[in-house]
CSV table of C-alpha atoms in Angstrom, one decimal:
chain,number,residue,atom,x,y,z
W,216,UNK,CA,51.2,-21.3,0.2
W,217,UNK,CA,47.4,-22.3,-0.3
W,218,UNK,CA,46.4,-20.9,3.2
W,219,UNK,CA,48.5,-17.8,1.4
W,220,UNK,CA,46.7,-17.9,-1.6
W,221,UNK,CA,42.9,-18.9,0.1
W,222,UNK,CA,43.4,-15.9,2.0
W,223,UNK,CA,44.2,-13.5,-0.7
W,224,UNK,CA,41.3,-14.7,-2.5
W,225,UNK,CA,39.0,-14.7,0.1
W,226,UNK,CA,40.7,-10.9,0.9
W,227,UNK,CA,39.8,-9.9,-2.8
W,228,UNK,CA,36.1,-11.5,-3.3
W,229,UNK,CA,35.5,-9.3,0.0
W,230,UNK,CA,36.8,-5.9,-1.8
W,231,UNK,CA,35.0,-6.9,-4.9
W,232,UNK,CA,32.0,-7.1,-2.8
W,233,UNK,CA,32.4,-3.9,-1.4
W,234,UNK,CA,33.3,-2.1,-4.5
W,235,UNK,CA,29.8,-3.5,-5.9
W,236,UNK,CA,28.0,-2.4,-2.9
W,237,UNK,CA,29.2,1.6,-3.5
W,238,UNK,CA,29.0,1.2,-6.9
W,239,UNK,CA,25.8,-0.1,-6.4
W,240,UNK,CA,24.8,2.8,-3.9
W,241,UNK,CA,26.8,5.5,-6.1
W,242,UNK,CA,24.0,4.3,-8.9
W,243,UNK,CA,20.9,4.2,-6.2
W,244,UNK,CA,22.1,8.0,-4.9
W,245,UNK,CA,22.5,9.2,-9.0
W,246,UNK,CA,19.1,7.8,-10.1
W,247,UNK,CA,16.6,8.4,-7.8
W,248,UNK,CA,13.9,11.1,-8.1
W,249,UNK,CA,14.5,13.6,-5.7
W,250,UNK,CA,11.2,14.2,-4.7
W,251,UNK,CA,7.8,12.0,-4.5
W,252,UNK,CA,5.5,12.2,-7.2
W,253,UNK,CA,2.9,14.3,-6.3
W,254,UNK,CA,1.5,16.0,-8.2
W,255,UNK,CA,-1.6,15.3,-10.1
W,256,UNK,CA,-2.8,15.4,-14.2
W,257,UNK,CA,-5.8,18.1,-14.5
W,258,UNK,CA,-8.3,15.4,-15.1
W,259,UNK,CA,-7.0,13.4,-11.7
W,260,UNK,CA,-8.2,16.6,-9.6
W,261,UNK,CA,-11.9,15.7,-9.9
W,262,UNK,CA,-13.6,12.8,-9.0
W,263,UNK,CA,-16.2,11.5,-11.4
W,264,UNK,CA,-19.6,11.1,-11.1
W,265,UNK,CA,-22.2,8.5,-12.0
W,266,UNK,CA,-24.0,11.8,-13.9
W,267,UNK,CA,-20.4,12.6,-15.7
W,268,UNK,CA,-20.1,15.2,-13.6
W,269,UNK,CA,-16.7,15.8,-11.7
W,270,UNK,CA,-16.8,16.8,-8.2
W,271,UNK,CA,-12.9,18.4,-6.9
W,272,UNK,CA,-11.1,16.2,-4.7
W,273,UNK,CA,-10.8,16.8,-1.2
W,274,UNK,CA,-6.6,17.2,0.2
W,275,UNK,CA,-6.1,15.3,3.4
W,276,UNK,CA,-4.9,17.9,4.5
W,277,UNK,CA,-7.9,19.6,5.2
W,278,UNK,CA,-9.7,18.8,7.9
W,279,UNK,CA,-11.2,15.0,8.7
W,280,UNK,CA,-15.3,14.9,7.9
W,281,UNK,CA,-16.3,11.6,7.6
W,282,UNK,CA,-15.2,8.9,10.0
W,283,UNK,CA,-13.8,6.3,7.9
W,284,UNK,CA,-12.4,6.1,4.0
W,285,UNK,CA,-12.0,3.4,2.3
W,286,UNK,CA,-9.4,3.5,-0.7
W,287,UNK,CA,-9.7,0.4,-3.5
W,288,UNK,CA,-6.5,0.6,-6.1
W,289,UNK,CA,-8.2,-0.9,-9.1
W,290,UNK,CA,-6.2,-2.2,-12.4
W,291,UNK,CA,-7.9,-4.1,-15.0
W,292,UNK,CA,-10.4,-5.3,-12.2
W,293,UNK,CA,-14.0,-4.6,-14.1
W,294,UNK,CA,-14.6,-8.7,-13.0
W,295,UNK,CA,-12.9,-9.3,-9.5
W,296,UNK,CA,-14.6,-5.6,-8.0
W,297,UNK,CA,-18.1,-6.5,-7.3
W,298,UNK,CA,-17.8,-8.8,-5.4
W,299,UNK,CA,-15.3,-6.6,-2.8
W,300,UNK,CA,-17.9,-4.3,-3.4
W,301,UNK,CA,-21.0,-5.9,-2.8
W,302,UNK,CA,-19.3,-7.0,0.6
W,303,UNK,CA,-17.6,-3.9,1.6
W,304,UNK,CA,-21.2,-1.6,1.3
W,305,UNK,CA,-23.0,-4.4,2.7
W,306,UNK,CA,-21.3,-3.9,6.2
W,307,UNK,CA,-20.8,-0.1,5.8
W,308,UNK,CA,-24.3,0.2,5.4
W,309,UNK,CA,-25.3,-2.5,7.9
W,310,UNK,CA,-22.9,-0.5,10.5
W,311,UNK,CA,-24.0,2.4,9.9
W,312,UNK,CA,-27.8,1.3,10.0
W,313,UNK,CA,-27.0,0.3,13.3
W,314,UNK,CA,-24.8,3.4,14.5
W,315,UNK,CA,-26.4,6.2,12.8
W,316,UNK,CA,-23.0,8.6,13.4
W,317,UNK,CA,-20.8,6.5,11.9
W,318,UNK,CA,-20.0,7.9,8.3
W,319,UNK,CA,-17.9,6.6,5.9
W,320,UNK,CA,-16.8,6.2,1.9
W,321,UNK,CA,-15.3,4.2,-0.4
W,322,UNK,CA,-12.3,5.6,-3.0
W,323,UNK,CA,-12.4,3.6,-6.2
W,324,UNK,CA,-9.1,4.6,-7.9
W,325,UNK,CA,-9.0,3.0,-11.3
W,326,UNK,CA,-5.0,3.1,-12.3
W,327,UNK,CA,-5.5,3.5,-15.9
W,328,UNK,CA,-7.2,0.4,-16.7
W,329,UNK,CA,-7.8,-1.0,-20.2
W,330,UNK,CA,-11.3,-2.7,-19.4
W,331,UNK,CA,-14.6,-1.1,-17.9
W,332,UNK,CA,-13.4,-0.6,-14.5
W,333,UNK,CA,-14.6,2.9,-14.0
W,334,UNK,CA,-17.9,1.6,-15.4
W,335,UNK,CA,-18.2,-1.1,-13.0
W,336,UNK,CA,-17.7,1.5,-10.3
W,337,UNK,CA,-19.7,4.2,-11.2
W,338,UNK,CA,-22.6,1.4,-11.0
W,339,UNK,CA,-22.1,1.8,-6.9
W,340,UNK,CA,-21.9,5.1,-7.4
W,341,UNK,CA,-25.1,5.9,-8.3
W,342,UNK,CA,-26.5,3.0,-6.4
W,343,UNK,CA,-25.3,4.5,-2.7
W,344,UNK,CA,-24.6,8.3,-4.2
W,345,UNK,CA,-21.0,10.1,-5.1
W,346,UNK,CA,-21.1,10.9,-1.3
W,347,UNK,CA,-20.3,7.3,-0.4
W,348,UNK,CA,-19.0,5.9,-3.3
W,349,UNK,CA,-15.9,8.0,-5.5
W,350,UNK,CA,-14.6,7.1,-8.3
W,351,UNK,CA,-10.9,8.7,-9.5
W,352,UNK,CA,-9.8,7.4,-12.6
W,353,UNK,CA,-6.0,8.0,-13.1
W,354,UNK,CA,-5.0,9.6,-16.8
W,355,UNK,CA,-1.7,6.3,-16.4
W,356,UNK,CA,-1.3,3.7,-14.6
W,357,UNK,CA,1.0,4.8,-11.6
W,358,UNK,CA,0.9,1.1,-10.3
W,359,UNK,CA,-0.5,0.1,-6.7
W,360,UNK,CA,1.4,2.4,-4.8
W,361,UNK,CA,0.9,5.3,-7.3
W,362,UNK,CA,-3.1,4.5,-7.0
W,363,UNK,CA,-3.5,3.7,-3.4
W,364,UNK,CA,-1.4,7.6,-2.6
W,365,UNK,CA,-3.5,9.1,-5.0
W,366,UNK,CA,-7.0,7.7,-3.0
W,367,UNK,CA,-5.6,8.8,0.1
W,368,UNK,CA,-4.6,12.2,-0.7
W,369,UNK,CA,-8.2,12.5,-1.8
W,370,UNK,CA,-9.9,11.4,1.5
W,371,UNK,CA,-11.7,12.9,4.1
W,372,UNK,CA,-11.6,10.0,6.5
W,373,UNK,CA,-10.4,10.4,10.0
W,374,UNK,CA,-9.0,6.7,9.8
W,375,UNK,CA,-8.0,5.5,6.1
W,376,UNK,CA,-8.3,2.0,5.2
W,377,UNK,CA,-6.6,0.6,2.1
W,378,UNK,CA,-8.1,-2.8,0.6
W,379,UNK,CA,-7.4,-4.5,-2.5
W,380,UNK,CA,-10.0,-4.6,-5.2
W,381,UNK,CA,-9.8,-8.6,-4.9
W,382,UNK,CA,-11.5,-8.9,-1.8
W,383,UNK,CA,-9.3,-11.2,-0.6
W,384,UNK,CA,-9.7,-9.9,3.2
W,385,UNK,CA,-12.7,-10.3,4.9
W,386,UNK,CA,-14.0,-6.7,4.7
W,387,UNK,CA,-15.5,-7.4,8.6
W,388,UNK,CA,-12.3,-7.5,9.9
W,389,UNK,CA,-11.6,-4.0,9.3
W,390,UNK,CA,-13.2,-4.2,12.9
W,391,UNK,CA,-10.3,-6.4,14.2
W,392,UNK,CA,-7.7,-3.7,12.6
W,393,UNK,CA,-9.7,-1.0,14.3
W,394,UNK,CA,-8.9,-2.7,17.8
W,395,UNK,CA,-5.0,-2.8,16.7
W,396,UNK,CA,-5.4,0.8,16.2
W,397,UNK,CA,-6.8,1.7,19.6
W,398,UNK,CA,-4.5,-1.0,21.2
W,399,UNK,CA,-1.5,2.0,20.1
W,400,UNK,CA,-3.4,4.3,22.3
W,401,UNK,CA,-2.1,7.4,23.0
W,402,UNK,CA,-1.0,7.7,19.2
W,403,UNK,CA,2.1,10.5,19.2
W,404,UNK,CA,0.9,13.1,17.5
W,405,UNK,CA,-2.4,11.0,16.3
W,406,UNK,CA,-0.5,8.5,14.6
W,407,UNK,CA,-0.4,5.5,14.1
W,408,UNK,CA,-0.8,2.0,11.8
W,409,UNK,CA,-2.8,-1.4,12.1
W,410,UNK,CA,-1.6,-3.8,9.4
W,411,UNK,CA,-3.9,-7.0,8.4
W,412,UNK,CA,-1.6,-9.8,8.7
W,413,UNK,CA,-1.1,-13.4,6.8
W,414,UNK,CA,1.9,-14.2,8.8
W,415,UNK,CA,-0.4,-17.1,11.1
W,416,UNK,CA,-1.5,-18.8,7.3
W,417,UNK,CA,1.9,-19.2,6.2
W,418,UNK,CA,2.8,-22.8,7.1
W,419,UNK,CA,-0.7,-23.7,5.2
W,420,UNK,CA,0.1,-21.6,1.8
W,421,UNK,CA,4.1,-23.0,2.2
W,422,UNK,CA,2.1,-26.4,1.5
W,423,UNK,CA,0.1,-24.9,-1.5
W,424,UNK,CA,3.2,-23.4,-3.6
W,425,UNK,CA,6.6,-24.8,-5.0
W,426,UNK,CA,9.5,-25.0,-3.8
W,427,UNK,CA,10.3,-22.1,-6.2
W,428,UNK,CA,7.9,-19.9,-5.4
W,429,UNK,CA,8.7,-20.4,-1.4
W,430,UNK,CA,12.0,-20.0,-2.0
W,431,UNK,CA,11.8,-16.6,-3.6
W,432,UNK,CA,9.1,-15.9,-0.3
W,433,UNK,CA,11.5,-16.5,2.5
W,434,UNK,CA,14.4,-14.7,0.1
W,435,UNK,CA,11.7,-11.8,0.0
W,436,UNK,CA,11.0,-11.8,3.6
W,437,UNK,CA,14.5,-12.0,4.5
W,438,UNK,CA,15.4,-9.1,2.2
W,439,UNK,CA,13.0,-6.6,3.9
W,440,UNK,CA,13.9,-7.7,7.6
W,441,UNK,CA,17.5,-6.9,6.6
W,442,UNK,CA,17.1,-4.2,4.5
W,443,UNK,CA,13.7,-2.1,5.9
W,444,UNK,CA,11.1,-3.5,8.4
W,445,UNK,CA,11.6,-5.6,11.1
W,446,UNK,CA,8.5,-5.3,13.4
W,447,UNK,CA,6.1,-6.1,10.9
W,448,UNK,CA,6.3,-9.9,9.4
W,449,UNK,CA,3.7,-9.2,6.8
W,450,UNK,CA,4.4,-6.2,4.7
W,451,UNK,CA,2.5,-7.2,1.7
W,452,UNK,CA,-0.8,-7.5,2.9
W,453,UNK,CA,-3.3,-5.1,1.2
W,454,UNK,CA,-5.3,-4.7,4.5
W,455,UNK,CA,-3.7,-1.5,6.4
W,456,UNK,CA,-5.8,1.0,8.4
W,457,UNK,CA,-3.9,4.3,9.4
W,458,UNK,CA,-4.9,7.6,11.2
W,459,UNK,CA,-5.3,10.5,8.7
W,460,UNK,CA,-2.3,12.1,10.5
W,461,UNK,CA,0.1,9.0,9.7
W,462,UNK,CA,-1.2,8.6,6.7
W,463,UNK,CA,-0.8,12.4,6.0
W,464,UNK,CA,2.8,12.1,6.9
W,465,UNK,CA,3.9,8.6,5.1
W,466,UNK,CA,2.5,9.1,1.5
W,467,UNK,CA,3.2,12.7,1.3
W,468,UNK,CA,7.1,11.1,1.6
W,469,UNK,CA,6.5,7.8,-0.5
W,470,UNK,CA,8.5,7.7,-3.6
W,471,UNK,CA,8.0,4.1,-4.3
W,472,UNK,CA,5.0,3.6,-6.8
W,473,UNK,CA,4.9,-0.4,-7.5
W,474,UNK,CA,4.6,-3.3,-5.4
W,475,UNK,CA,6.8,-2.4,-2.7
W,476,UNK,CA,5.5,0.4,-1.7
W,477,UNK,CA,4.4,-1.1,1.7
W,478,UNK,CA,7.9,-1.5,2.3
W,479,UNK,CA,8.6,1.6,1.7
W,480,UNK,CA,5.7,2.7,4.3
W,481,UNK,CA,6.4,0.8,6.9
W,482,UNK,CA,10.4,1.5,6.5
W,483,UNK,CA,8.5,5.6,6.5
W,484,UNK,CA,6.5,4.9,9.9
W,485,UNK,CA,9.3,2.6,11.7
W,486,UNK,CA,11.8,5.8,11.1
W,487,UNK,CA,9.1,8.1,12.0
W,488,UNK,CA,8.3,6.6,15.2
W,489,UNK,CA,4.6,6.1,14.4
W,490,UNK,CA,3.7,3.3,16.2
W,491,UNK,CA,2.4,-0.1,14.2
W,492,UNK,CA,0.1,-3.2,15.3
W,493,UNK,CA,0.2,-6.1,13.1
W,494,UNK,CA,-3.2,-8.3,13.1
W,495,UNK,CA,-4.1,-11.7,12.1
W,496,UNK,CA,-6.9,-11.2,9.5
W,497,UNK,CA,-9.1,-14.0,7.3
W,498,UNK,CA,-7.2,-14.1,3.8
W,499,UNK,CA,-8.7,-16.3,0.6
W,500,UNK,CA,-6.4,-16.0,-2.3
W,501,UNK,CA,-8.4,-15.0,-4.9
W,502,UNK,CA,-7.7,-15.6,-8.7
W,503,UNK,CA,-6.6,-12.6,-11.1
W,504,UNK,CA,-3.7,-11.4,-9.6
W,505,UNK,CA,-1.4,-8.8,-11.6
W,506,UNK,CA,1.9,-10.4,-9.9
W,507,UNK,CA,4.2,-11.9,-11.9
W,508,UNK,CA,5.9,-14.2,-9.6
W,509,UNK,CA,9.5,-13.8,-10.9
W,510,UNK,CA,9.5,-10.7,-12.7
W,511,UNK,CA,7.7,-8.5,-10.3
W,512,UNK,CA,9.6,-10.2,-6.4
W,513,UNK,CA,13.0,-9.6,-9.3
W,514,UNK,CA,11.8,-5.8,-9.3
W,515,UNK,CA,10.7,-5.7,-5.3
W,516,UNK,CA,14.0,-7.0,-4.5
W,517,UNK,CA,15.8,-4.0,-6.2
W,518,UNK,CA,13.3,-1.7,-5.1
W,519,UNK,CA,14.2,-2.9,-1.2
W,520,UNK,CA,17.7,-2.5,-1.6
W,521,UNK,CA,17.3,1.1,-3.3
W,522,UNK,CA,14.8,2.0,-0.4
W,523,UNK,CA,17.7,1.4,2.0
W,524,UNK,CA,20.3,2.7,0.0
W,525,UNK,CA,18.6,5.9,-1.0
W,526,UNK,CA,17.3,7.1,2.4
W,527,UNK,CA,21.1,5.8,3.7
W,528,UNK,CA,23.0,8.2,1.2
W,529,UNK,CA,20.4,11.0,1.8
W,530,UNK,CA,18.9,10.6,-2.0
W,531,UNK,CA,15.5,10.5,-0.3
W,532,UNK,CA,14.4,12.8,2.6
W,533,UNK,CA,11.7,12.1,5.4
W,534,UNK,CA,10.8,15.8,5.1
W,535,UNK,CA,6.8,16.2,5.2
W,536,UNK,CA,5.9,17.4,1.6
W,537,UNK,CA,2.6,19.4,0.7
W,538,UNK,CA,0.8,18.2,-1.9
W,539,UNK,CA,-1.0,19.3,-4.8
């Protein structure tokens, strides 16, 4: 009688389960946005200038002048940017002092910040001129994902690097995520992705945190090698160079406008086929950060499981989209 009754429990927990999971995806399928948000306000189709004039943005869909692009999501950040700045244009300038063909700029997109970020980067812009230095101020905040789409639509890079306004990479080693790029060579269809990787400084932050906040890491990590990505260990890293065509072809299909966004990109690319080189990089955690630590991996872990779910029941296409 209890082997009976242990399997007819065991029997039931498993249906409940499974009526959870399609209830769960039934929910996913019903409330997702069919298409990305593309489109742009009338004020975010102009960049601004250091003068207070605006200048159109580009599409990146046009074609590729410049060599490189740079594209700095800003929120709130009028204190933690100069210092990315001051380091990024120092070795843009120096490189391209010492290669006079190599061309470049940096995309400030301020995410409808509260402070004087804007401010702070209009200061570089008419330091280095609105050639090399663009600021796009957002009419909201999007979040991350929201801004760092928004720079790269505007770009005119033939590679586009994202980099967090924190500075927490070493900007130098956009050189070592350049070599993970070529290392892809031949790129299908001229794409491909090199993401700037923390993975190898794991066991020293593991020592740094609390058992809390490692926990929910390794139950974050888990949840996007089951769910989305599994040939990339490092998702989250801000440090991700892509060709314009891969870059062209993941955000014009990114629906996912927070923190997880990476995922979703990555999950994008691996589906795609576009090939993908992970690369240790030199990481400093740097104090400021907008995560919440339970909140905001509480709102990634839903957004992970609707990623899956919503690409599984068809709610989300991998159709290239034009945009504005």
């Amino acid at each position: 009688m209890e082997a009976a009754a242990a399997a007819w429990l065991w029997q039931g927990a498993v249906a409940a389960a499974l009526a959870a999971l399609v209830l769960i995806a039934v929910i996913a399928h019903m409330t997702a946005t069919k298409m990305p948000n593309l489109g742009r306000h009338d004020d975010e189709k102009f960049f601004v200038t250091a003068k207070g004039k605006r200048e159109p943005v580009p599409s990146i869909h046009d074609p590729p002048t410049l060599d490189l692009s740079v594209v700095v999501p800003s929120y709130n950040e009028e204190e933690r940017l100069p210092s990315m700045m001051d380091e990024a244009l120092h070795y843009l300038e120096k490189r391209q002092m010492q290669d006079p063909a190599f061309t470049y700029e940096v995309i400030v997109v301020d995410d409808g910040s509260r402070d004087q970020t804007t401010k702070v980067a209009l200061k570089y812009s008419q330091k280095y001129g609105s050639e090399k230095v663009r600021v796009l101020p957002l009419a909201k905040n999007r979040g991350k994902g929201g801004a760092v789409r928004m720079g790269v639509l505007s770009s005119r890079g033939r590679k586009i690097l994202m980099a967090d306004a924190d500075g927490a990479t070493k900007f130098e080693d956009v050189e070592k995520v350049e070599k993970g790029l070529e290392s892809l060579q031949p790129w299908p269809d001229q794409m491909a992705i090199a993401c700037g990787s923390r993975a190898h400084l794991e066991k020293d932050s593991i020592a740094q945190r609390s058992y809390f906040r490692t926990l929910l890491m390794y139950g974050f990590h888990f949840l996007v090698w089951f769910l989305c990505v599994r040939e990339v260990r490092d998702t989250q890293c801000g440090f991700k160079l892509l060709t314009r065509e891969a870059a062209s072809r993941t955000f014009s299909t990114l629906h996912i406008e927070r923190w997880a966004f990476d995922v979703e990109l990555l999950y994008i690319a691996q589906r795609c086929k576009i090939p993908i080189a992970e690369v240790a990089v030199n990481w400093t955690e740097i104090e400021g950060s907008k995560l919440v630590p339970f909140w905001s991996w509480l709102q990634m872990g839903r957004d992970l499981l609707f990623i899956r779910l919503r690409y599984l029941t068809g709610a989300w296409q991998l159709g290239r989209r034009k945009t504005d």
